[in-house]
mmCIF file of C-alpha atoms in Angstrom:
data_model
loop_
_atom_site.group_PDB
_atom_site.id
_atom_site.type_symbol
_atom_site.label_atom_id
_atom_site.label_comp_id
_atom_site.label_asym_id
_atom_site.label_seq_id
_atom_site.Cartn_x
_atom_site.Cartn_y
_atom_site.Cartn_z
ATOM 1 C CA MET A 946 18.301 -1.871 68.485
ATOM 2 C CA ASP A 947 17.191 -5.392 69.385
ATOM 3 C CA ALA A 948 20.772 -6.245 70.370
ATOM 4 C CA ILE A 949 21.009 -3.182 72.633
ATOM 5 C CA ALA A 950 17.624 -3.877 74.186
ATOM 6 C CA SER A 951 18.501 -7.476 74.956
ATOM 7 C CA THR A 952 21.780 -6.352 76.538
ATOM 8 C CA THR A 953 20.229 -3.705 78.771
ATOM 9 C CA SER A 954 17.475 -6.019 79.952
ATOM 10 C CA LEU A 955 17.870 -7.581 83.364
ATOM 11 C CA ILE A 956 16.490 -10.823 82.096
ATOM 12 C CA GLY A 957 18.965 -10.981 79.217
ATOM 13 C CA ARG A 958 22.106 -10.611 81.380
ATOM 14 C CA ARG A 959 23.409 -11.119 84.871
ATOM 15 C CA PRO A 960 23.008 -8.382 87.521
ATOM 16 C CA LEU A 961 25.408 -5.456 87.229
ATOM 17 C CA CYS A 962 27.406 -3.818 89.999
ATOM 18 C CA GLY A 963 25.182 -2.292 92.694
ATOM 19 C CA VAL A 964 22.157 -4.394 91.854
ATOM 20 C CA SER A 965 21.017 -7.340 93.931
ATOM 21 C CA ALA A 966 18.333 -9.785 92.929
ATOM 22 C CA ARG A 967 16.448 -12.519 94.667
ATOM 23 C CA ARG A 968 13.674 -14.877 93.793
ATOM 24 C CA ARG A 969 10.321 -15.229 95.470
ATOM 25 C CA GLN A 970 7.551 -17.697 95.141
ATOM 26 C CA ASP A 971 4.227 -16.296 93.890
ATOM 27 C CA GLY A 972 1.637 -18.815 93.043
ATOM 28 C CA GLY A 973 4.168 -21.467 92.204
ATOM 29 C CA GLN A 974 6.052 -19.204 89.810
ATOM 30 C CA GLN A 975 9.461 -17.713 90.438
ATOM 31 C CA LYS A 976 9.938 -14.032 89.558
ATOM 32 C CA LEU A 977 13.076 -12.002 89.383
ATOM 33 C CA PHE A 978 12.993 -8.447 90.726
ATOM 34 C CA SER A 979 15.464 -5.815 91.862
ATOM 35 C CA VAL A 980 15.501 -4.706 95.480
ATOM 36 C CA SER A 981 18.102 -1.978 95.305
ATOM 37 C CA ALA A 982 18.913 0.714 92.779
ATOM 38 C CA PRO A 983 22.424 1.187 91.503
ATOM 39 C CA ARG A 984 24.586 3.601 93.317
ATOM 40 C CA ARG A 985 25.697 6.897 91.803
ATOM 41 C CA SER A 986 29.299 5.798 91.652
ATOM 42 C CA SER A 987 28.423 2.693 89.681
ATOM 43 C CA ARG A 988 26.703 4.650 86.907
ATOM 44 C CA VAL A 989 29.868 4.409 84.824
ATOM 45 C CA PHE A 990 29.859 0.647 85.054
ATOM 46 C CA TRP A 991 26.163 0.631 84.220
ATOM 47 C CA PHE A 992 26.515 2.511 80.906
ATOM 48 C CA SER A 993 29.934 1.318 79.765
ATOM 49 C CA PRO A 994 28.786 -2.090 78.425
ATOM 50 C CA VAL A 995 25.867 -0.439 76.628
ATOM 51 C CA LYS A 996 28.101 2.224 75.111
ATOM 52 C CA ALA A 997 30.645 -0.308 73.981
ATOM 53 C CA LEU A 998 27.976 -2.455 72.415
ATOM 54 C CA ALA A 999 26.444 0.554 70.712
ATOM 55 C CA MET A 1000 29.828 1.472 69.261
ATOM 56 C CA GLU A 1001 30.264 -2.046 67.936
ATOM 57 C CA VAL A 1002 26.790 -2.030 66.401
ATOM 58 C CA THR A 1003 27.454 1.357 64.819
ATOM 59 C CA LYS A 1004 30.767 0.187 63.427
ATOM 60 C CA GLU A 1005 29.151 -2.933 62.026
ATOM 61 C CA ALA A 1006 26.347 -0.909 60.453
ATOM 62 C CA ASN A 1007 28.818 1.474 58.839
ATOM 63 C CA TRP A 1008 30.876 -1.408 57.576
ATOM 64 C CA SER A 1009 27.804 -3.047 56.055
ATOM 65 C CA LYS A 1010 26.858 0.212 54.372
ATOM 66 C CA GLU A 1011 30.351 0.631 52.960
ATOM 67 C CA GLY A 1012 30.420 -2.964 51.858
ATOM 68 C CA SER A 1013 27.064 -2.666 50.119
ATOM 69 C CA LYS A 1014 28.174 0.549 48.475
ATOM 70 C CA ILE A 1015 31.305 -1.075 47.160
ATOM 71 C CA SER A 1016 29.361 -4.041 45.855
ATOM 72 C CA ILE A 1017 26.860 -1.755 44.127
ATOM 73 C CA ASP A 1018 29.615 0.293 42.553
ATOM 74 C CA ARG A 1019 31.203 -2.832 41.194
ATOM 75 C CA VAL A 1020 27.958 -3.990 39.585
ATOM 76 C CA TRP A 1021 26.460 -0.709 38.401
ATOM 77 C CA PRO A 1022 27.145 1.323 36.443
ATOM 78 C CA PRO A 1023 29.226 -0.922 34.232
ATOM 79 C CA PRO A 1024 31.804 0.738 31.981
ATOM 80 C CA ASN A 1025 30.567 2.388 28.803
ATOM 81 C CA LYS A 1026 26.936 2.178 29.837
ATOM 82 C CA ALA A 1027 24.430 4.821 30.883
ATOM 83 C CA ASP A 1028 26.815 6.560 33.281
ATOM 84 C CA ASN A 1029 30.435 7.553 32.828
ATOM 85 C CA PRO A 1030 32.250 8.045 36.163
ATOM 86 C CA SER A 1031 35.196 9.697 34.426
ATOM 87 C CA LEU A 1032 33.031 12.748 33.715
ATOM 88 C CA HIS A 1033 33.654 15.003 36.707
ATOM 89 C CA ASN A 1034 31.022 17.521 35.651
ATOM 90 C CA PRO A 1035 27.759 16.463 37.363
ATOM 91 C CA LEU A 1036 25.644 18.247 34.754
ATOM 92 C CA ARG A 1037 27.408 16.340 31.989
ATOM 93 C CA ARG A 1038 26.864 13.052 33.806
ATOM 94 C CA LEU A 1039 23.183 13.890 34.303
ATOM 95 C CA GLU A 1040 22.874 14.694 30.614
ATOM 96 C CA ARG A 1041 24.474 11.371 29.742
ATOM 97 C CA MET A 1042 22.041 9.564 32.002
ATOM 98 C CA GLY A 1043 19.199 11.261 30.132
ATOM 99 C CA CYS A 1044 19.975 10.624 26.442
ATOM 100 C CA GLY A 1045 23.752 10.557 26.248
ATOM 101 C CA TRP A 1046 23.857 6.772 26.596
ATOM 102 C CA LEU A 1047 22.013 6.347 23.277
ATOM 103 C CA GLY A 1048 23.696 6.304 19.868
ATOM 104 C CA VAL A 1049 22.045 6.428 16.442
ATOM 105 C CA ILE A 1050 23.479 4.984 13.229
ATOM 106 C CA LEU A 1051 21.849 6.253 10.037
ATOM 107 C CA GLU A 1052 22.222 4.988 6.525
ATOM 108 C CA TRP A 1053 22.531 7.553 3.766
ATOM 109 C CA GLU A 1054 20.395 6.496 0.816
ATOM 110 C CA GLY A 1055 16.766 5.724 1.523
ATOM 111 C CA VAL A 1056 16.950 7.083 5.068
ATOM 112 C CA ILE A 1057 18.343 10.614 4.929
ATOM 113 C CA VAL A 1058 18.102 11.245 1.168
ATOM 114 C CA GLU A 1059 15.864 9.803 -1.493
ATOM 115 C CA ASP A 1060 17.040 6.568 -3.077
ATOM 116 C CA ASP A 1061 16.451 5.598 -6.692
ATOM 117 C CA ALA A 1062 16.976 1.859 -6.902
ATOM 118 C CA SER A 1063 16.687 1.855 -10.693
ATOM 119 C CA LEU A 1064 19.935 3.839 -11.026
ATOM 120 C CA GLU A 1065 21.866 1.200 -9.082
ATOM 121 C CA LYS A 1066 20.567 -1.592 -11.287
ATOM 122 C CA GLN A 1067 21.240 0.385 -14.432
ATOM 123 C CA ALA A 1068 24.829 1.029 -13.340
ATOM 124 C CA TRP A 1069 25.447 -2.705 -12.876
ATOM 125 C CA LEU A 1070 23.927 -3.505 -16.294
ATOM 126 C CA MET A 1071 26.057 -0.877 -18.003
ATOM 127 C CA LEU A 1072 29.200 -2.193 -16.299
ATOM 128 C CA ALA A 1073 28.393 -5.729 -17.424
ATOM 129 C CA GLN A 1074 27.934 -4.514 -21.001
ATOM 130 C CA GLU A 1075 31.270 -2.669 -20.954
ATOM 131 C CA GLU A 1076 33.137 -5.696 -19.604
ATOM 132 C CA GLY A 1077 31.422 -8.164 -21.884
ATOM 133 C CA LYS A 1078 29.741 -9.998 -19.046
ATOM 134 C CA SER A 1079 26.280 -11.476 -19.088
ATOM 135 C CA PRO A 1080 23.779 -9.088 -17.493
ATOM 136 C CA PRO A 1081 22.998 -10.144 -13.927
ATOM 137 C CA PRO A 1082 19.411 -11.301 -13.316
ATOM 138 C CA SER A 1083 17.027 -9.453 -11.041
ATOM 139 C CA PHE A 1084 17.388 -11.789 -8.068
ATOM 140 C CA LEU A 1085 21.180 -11.269 -8.060
ATOM 141 C CA LEU A 1086 20.728 -7.495 -8.208
ATOM 142 C CA ARG A 1087 18.456 -7.680 -5.173
ATOM 143 C CA ARG A 1088 20.983 -9.866 -3.384
ATOM 144 C CA ILE A 1089 23.890 -7.453 -3.879
ATOM 145 C CA GLU A 1090 21.833 -4.545 -2.617
ATOM 146 C CA GLY A 1091 23.820 -2.778 0.102
ATOM 147 C CA MET A 1092 27.001 -4.789 -0.430
ATOM 148 C CA LYS A 1093 30.411 -3.369 -1.185
ATOM 149 C CA ASN A 1094 31.186 -3.344 -4.870
ATOM 150 C CA GLU A 1095 34.231 -5.598 -4.472
ATOM 151 C CA GLN A 1096 32.232 -8.060 -2.413
ATOM 152 C CA ALA A 1097 29.386 -8.147 -4.937
ATOM 153 C CA ILE A 1098 31.710 -8.590 -7.923
ATOM 154 C CA SER A 1099 33.801 -11.379 -6.412
ATOM 155 C CA GLU A 1100 31.292 -13.331 -4.284
ATOM 156 C CA VAL A 1101 27.914 -12.910 -5.974
ATOM 157 C CA LEU A 1102 28.504 -11.992 -9.614
ATOM 158 C CA CYS A 1103 31.751 -14.004 -9.736
ATOM 159 C CA TRP A 1104 33.304 -11.840 -12.432
ATOM 160 C CA CYS A 1105 36.857 -11.898 -11.084
ATOM 161 C CA ARG A 1106 38.900 -12.282 -7.908
ATOM 162 C CA ASP A 1107 42.049 -10.359 -8.745
ATOM 163 C CA PRO A 1108 42.391 -7.452 -6.226
ATOM 164 C CA SER A 1109 43.544 -4.968 -8.861
ATOM 165 C CA GLN A 1110 40.690 -5.874 -11.186
ATOM 166 C CA LEU A 1111 38.224 -5.676 -8.308
ATOM 167 C CA ARG A 1112 39.332 -2.148 -7.509
ATOM 168 C CA ARG A 1113 39.118 -1.136 -11.152
ATOM 169 C CA LEU A 1114 35.618 -2.562 -11.648
ATOM 170 C CA SER A 1115 34.400 -1.079 -8.377
ATOM 171 C CA SER A 1116 35.704 2.363 -9.254
ATOM 172 C CA ARG A 1117 34.196 2.171 -12.731
ATOM 173 C CA LYS A 1118 30.819 1.150 -11.374
ATOM 174 C CA GLU A 1119 30.780 4.156 -9.013
ATOM 175 C CA GLU A 1120 31.689 6.475 -11.889
ATOM 176 C CA ILE A 1121 28.773 5.145 -13.920
ATOM 177 C CA PHE A 1122 26.412 5.544 -10.973
ATOM 178 C CA GLN A 1123 27.500 9.107 -10.240
ATOM 179 C CA GLY A 1124 27.119 9.981 -13.913
ATOM 180 C CA LEU A 1125 23.564 8.647 -13.932
ATOM 181 C CA HIS A 1126 22.720 10.283 -10.640
ATOM 182 C CA GLY A 1127 23.999 13.738 -11.483
ATOM 183 C CA GLY A 1128 25.214 14.563 -7.983
ATOM 184 C CA PHE A 1129 21.878 15.988 -6.813
ATOM 185 C CA TYR A 1130 20.580 14.662 -3.500
ATOM 186 C CA GLN A 1131 17.181 15.477 -2.054
ATOM 187 C CA LEU A 1132 16.497 15.089 1.665
ATOM 188 C CA ARG A 1133 13.610 12.842 2.569
ATOM 189 C CA PRO A 1134 10.670 14.497 4.365
ATOM 190 C CA GLY A 1135 11.308 14.668 8.096
ATOM 191 C CA SER A 1136 14.987 13.701 7.994
ATOM 192 C CA GLN A 1137 16.294 17.208 8.705
ATOM 193 C CA GLU A 1138 13.881 17.628 11.639
ATOM 194 C CA PHE A 1139 14.884 14.265 13.063
ATOM 195 C CA ILE A 1140 18.592 15.084 12.872
ATOM 196 C CA SER A 1141 17.948 18.433 14.558
ATOM 197 C CA ALA A 1142 15.995 16.761 17.363
ATOM 198 C CA LEU A 1143 18.844 14.319 17.981
ATOM 199 C CA ALA A 1144 21.332 17.189 18.076
ATOM 200 C CA ASN A 1145 19.168 19.137 20.551
ATOM 201 C CA HIS A 1146 19.198 16.149 22.926
ATOM 202 C CA ASN A 1147 22.932 15.584 22.430
ATOM 203 C CA ILE A 1148 22.462 12.134 20.919
ATOM 204 C CA PRO A 1149 25.509 11.261 18.794
ATOM 205 C CA ILE A 1150 24.882 10.251 15.197
ATOM 206 C CA ALA A 1151 26.992 8.054 12.949
ATOM 207 C CA LEU A 1152 26.580 7.790 9.200
ATOM 208 C CA ALA A 1153 27.168 4.407 7.569
ATOM 209 C CA SER A 1154 27.334 3.817 3.832
ATOM 210 C CA THR A 1155 29.026 1.489 1.367
ATOM 211 C CA ARG A 1156 29.814 4.411 -0.934
ATOM 212 C CA PRO A 1157 33.432 5.568 -1.328
ATOM 213 C CA THR A 1158 34.555 8.379 0.939
ATOM 214 C CA LYS A 1159 34.996 11.055 -1.720
ATOM 215 C CA HIS A 1160 31.546 10.477 -3.201
ATOM 216 C CA LEU A 1161 29.878 10.399 0.228
ATOM 217 C CA GLN A 1162 31.569 13.599 1.365
ATOM 218 C CA ALA A 1163 30.426 15.361 -1.792
ATOM 219 C CA ALA A 1164 26.896 14.063 -1.255
ATOM 220 C CA ILE A 1165 26.823 15.322 2.352
ATOM 221 C CA GLU A 1166 27.888 18.784 1.261
ATOM 222 C CA SER A 1167 25.367 18.786 -1.564
ATOM 223 C CA ALA A 1168 22.512 17.827 0.798
ATOM 224 C CA GLY A 1169 23.463 20.539 3.302
ATOM 225 C CA VAL A 1170 23.944 18.289 6.341
ATOM 226 C CA LYS A 1171 27.687 18.683 6.739
ATOM 227 C CA GLY A 1172 28.773 18.665 10.398
ATOM 228 C CA SER A 1173 25.719 16.743 11.604
ATOM 229 C CA PHE A 1174 27.535 13.452 12.180
ATOM 230 C CA GLU A 1175 30.054 12.554 14.858
ATOM 231 C CA ALA A 1176 31.358 9.587 12.856
ATOM 232 C CA ILE A 1177 31.231 8.526 9.211
ATOM 233 C CA VAL A 1178 31.870 4.964 8.012
ATOM 234 C CA THR A 1179 32.452 4.399 4.297
ATOM 235 C CA ALA A 1180 33.467 1.538 2.035
ATOM 236 C CA GLU A 1181 37.177 2.082 2.698
ATOM 237 C CA ASP A 1182 36.704 1.589 6.455
ATOM 238 C CA VAL A 1183 35.377 -1.975 6.385
ATOM 239 C CA TYR A 1184 36.318 -5.179 4.652
ATOM 240 C CA ARG A 1185 32.794 -6.446 4.040
ATOM 241 C CA GLY A 1186 29.472 -4.698 3.599
ATOM 242 C CA LYS A 1187 25.967 -5.735 4.523
ATOM 243 C CA PRO A 1188 24.647 -8.171 5.601
ATOM 244 C CA ASP A 1189 27.890 -8.438 7.555
ATOM 245 C CA PRO A 1190 27.624 -6.401 10.811
ATOM 246 C CA GLU A 1191 31.181 -5.067 10.533
ATOM 247 C CA MET A 1192 30.093 -1.635 9.327
ATOM 248 C CA PHE A 1193 27.690 -1.023 12.224
ATOM 249 C CA GLU A 1194 30.066 -2.425 14.820
ATOM 250 C CA TYR A 1195 32.781 -0.060 13.652
ATOM 251 C CA ALA A 1196 30.362 2.869 13.766
ATOM 252 C CA ALA A 1197 29.471 2.018 17.374
ATOM 253 C CA GLN A 1198 33.174 1.841 18.204
ATOM 254 C CA LEU A 1199 33.703 5.316 16.761
ATOM 255 C CA LEU A 1200 30.815 6.621 18.874
ATOM 256 C CA ASN A 1201 32.384 4.975 21.943
ATOM 257 C CA PHE A 1202 29.254 2.925 22.647
ATOM 258 C CA ILE A 1203 28.611 -0.739 23.037
ATOM 259 C CA PRO A 1204 26.457 -2.197 20.225
ATOM 260 C CA GLU A 1205 23.499 -2.740 22.564
ATOM 261 C CA ARG A 1206 23.268 1.023 23.073
ATOM 262 C CA CYS A 1207 22.915 1.846 19.359
ATOM 263 C CA ILE A 1208 19.900 1.974 17.062
ATOM 264 C CA VAL A 1209 20.341 1.432 13.325
ATOM 265 C CA PHE A 1210 18.114 3.090 10.727
ATOM 266 C CA GLY A 1211 18.002 1.409 7.331
ATOM 267 C CA ASN A 1212 15.665 0.648 4.439
ATOM 268 C CA SER A 1213 16.369 -2.984 3.551
ATOM 269 C CA ASN A 1214 16.304 -6.441 5.082
ATOM 270 C CA SER A 1215 20.061 -6.727 4.736
ATOM 271 C CA THR A 1216 20.360 -3.781 7.126
ATOM 272 C CA VAL A 1217 18.006 -5.464 9.582
ATOM 273 C CA GLU A 1218 20.022 -8.676 9.427
ATOM 274 C CA ALA A 1219 23.325 -6.886 9.943
ATOM 275 C CA ALA A 1220 21.981 -4.805 12.844
ATOM 276 C CA HIS A 1221 20.565 -7.816 14.665
ATOM 277 C CA ASP A 1222 23.792 -9.743 14.153
ATOM 278 C CA ALA A 1223 25.571 -6.815 15.819
ATOM 279 C CA LYS A 1224 23.074 -6.982 18.751
ATOM 280 C CA MET A 1225 21.564 -3.634 17.809
ATOM 281 C CA LYS A 1226 17.959 -2.558 17.488
ATOM 282 C CA CYS A 1227 16.892 -1.683 13.959
ATOM 283 C CA VAL A 1228 14.292 0.755 12.641
ATOM 284 C CA ALA A 1229 13.309 0.115 9.028
ATOM 285 C CA VAL A 1230 12.291 3.057 6.847
ATOM 286 C CA ALA A 1231 9.791 1.978 4.197
ATOM 287 C CA SER A 1232 11.177 4.165 1.439
ATOM 288 C CA LYS A 1233 12.019 1.500 -1.145
ATOM 289 C CA HIS A 1234 10.297 -1.659 0.099
ATOM 290 C CA PRO A 1235 6.717 -1.993 1.335
ATOM 291 C CA VAL A 1236 6.030 -2.197 5.039
ATOM 292 C CA TYR A 1237 5.066 -5.873 5.041
ATOM 293 C CA GLU A 1238 8.489 -6.862 3.640
ATOM 294 C CA LEU A 1239 10.327 -5.214 6.549
ATOM 295 C CA GLY A 1240 8.569 -7.068 9.346
ATOM 296 C CA ALA A 1241 11.846 -8.447 10.717
ATOM 297 C CA ALA A 1242 12.814 -4.981 11.992
ATOM 298 C CA ASP A 1243 12.073 -3.875 15.534
ATOM 299 C CA LEU A 1244 10.048 -0.954 14.204
ATOM 300 C CA VAL A 1245 8.883 0.088 10.731
ATOM 301 C CA ILE A 1246 8.204 3.722 9.854
ATOM 302 C CA ARG A 1247 7.708 5.769 6.711
ATOM 303 C CA ARG A 1248 9.364 8.995 7.850
ATOM 304 C CA LEU A 1249 11.994 9.726 10.458
ATOM 305 C CA ASP A 1250 9.984 12.460 12.138
ATOM 306 C CA GLU A 1251 7.367 9.885 13.142
ATOM 307 C CA LEU A 1252 9.621 8.929 16.064
ATOM 308 C CA SER A 1253 10.171 10.937 19.225
ATOM 309 C CA ILE A 1254 13.047 10.830 21.682
ATOM 310 C CA VAL A 1255 10.875 8.869 24.121
ATOM 311 C CA ASP A 1256 10.237 6.269 21.422
ATOM 312 C CA LEU A 1257 13.985 5.893 20.888
ATOM 313 C CA LYS A 1258 14.642 5.456 24.610
ATOM 314 C CA ASN A 1259 11.903 2.850 24.893
ATOM 315 C CA LEU A 1260 13.246 1.057 21.837
ATOM 316 C CA ALA A 1261 16.756 1.003 23.293
ATOM 317 C CA ASP A 1262 15.533 -0.589 26.517
ATOM 318 C CA ILE A 1263 17.919 -3.487 26.953
ATOM 319 C CA GLU A 1264 16.799 -6.961 27.889
ATOM 320 C CA SER A 1265 20.094 -8.764 28.201
ATOM 321 C CA PRO A 1266 21.730 -10.879 30.933
ATOM 322 C CA GLU A 1267 24.629 -8.421 30.791
ATOM 323 C CA PHE A 1268 22.477 -5.733 32.406
ATOM 324 C CA GLY A 1269 20.829 -7.843 35.087
ATOM 325 C CA SER A 1270 20.442 -11.344 36.333
ATOM 326 C CA PRO A 1271 17.973 -13.148 34.135
ATOM 327 C CA GLU A 1272 15.053 -14.961 35.677
ATOM 328 C CA PRO A 1273 15.816 -18.623 36.201
ATOM 329 C CA GLU A 1274 13.995 -20.906 33.872
ATOM 330 C CA PRO A 1275 11.591 -23.277 35.590
ATOM 331 C CA GLU A 1276 12.851 -26.808 35.679
ATOM 332 C CA MET A 1277 10.500 -29.463 34.449
ATOM 333 C CA GLU A 1278 10.111 -32.358 36.818
ATOM 334 C CA GLU A 1279 10.644 -35.675 35.179
ATOM 335 C CA GLU A 1280 7.911 -38.173 35.715
ATOM 336 C CA PRO A 1281 9.101 -41.427 37.262
ATOM 337 C CA GLN A 1282 9.202 -44.228 34.773
ATOM 338 C CA THR A 1283 7.180 -47.205 35.854
ATOM 339 C CA ALA A 1284 7.743 -50.658 34.473
ATOM 340 C CA THR A 1285 4.685 -51.967 32.674
ATOM 341 C CA THR A 1286 5.898 -55.466 31.883
ATOM 342 C CA ALA A 1287 7.881 -58.117 33.653
ATOM 343 C CA VAL A 1288 10.601 -57.882 31.035
ATOM 344 C CA ALA A 1289 11.065 -54.189 31.774
ATOM 345 C CA VAL A 1290 11.349 -54.907 35.491
ATOM 346 C CA ASP A 1291 13.980 -57.549 34.856
ATOM 347 C CA ASP A 1292 15.913 -55.163 32.606
ATOM 348 C CA ILE A 1293 15.927 -52.470 35.254
ATOM 349 C CA PHE A 1294 16.912 -54.953 37.952
ATOM 350 C CA TRP A 1295 19.830 -56.367 36.014
#
């Protein structure tokens, strides 16, 4: 508008066709005024420069809008984030913008069902007695908590490294554990309600466990939560267990989410370490350890139904340079070094 106004002004341009101008002296100041109006036939010449300029301004404005739109589309939304442009259904895209961008990864024992840590320790002690090995001390049993059996036997207990023997010992340990457990799984209070709330908001759920697939499938059917998980990760799907983040990263890949969009629920510090290494938020469930021992987690709860969907969305709020330009760090000004002695001045001079 300023460009059009400056063009149509008589002061901003030379006189048009049909307009004459002269200067007069008033009080020592020269003023420019028009003495004749434009003729009717010159009205076309009067409006043509204005119209042309208006068309150019309009074209430039449209181009700037298109250019800004293209630049915005390139920056946001990034692929595999809150929005998915490949979804042509607008209602589905709106649903994804609400809660569909959030993924939840749940552990099995201690989070969904009750966990009896004494059975795990007893299974390892019985296996050591059968194989003629020295019983592992308590600190080693705490260290192998959540690991794959092969990883615990070869790297922590150091019983053997032969792949065939590792598979045999791992399978035998699971048989002992299942015999002690009895195959009865009890859901923790609030876990069924939490899973139902996630399903009502269309939040995908992945189940991660270091148990073998056949034992985990039987446990899911026994607990009555079959069909509640979009993805299941077991011991056969990963090479290493916790505290390695491989299990959670693979679960996020199966959910088709980036790790930053997933929240892990576990009950041990090894889970917290693995989740943070995978760049995921972690919620610790104080089912086996006291609350003060799980302080490294982003949030500590006792039951799953203590959290709401709003709490999950606030917890998944991402603070990463990938999702926005970080604030520049203030640069500290260096104080000029002043020479205090004559020797220092000579050193600087030479």
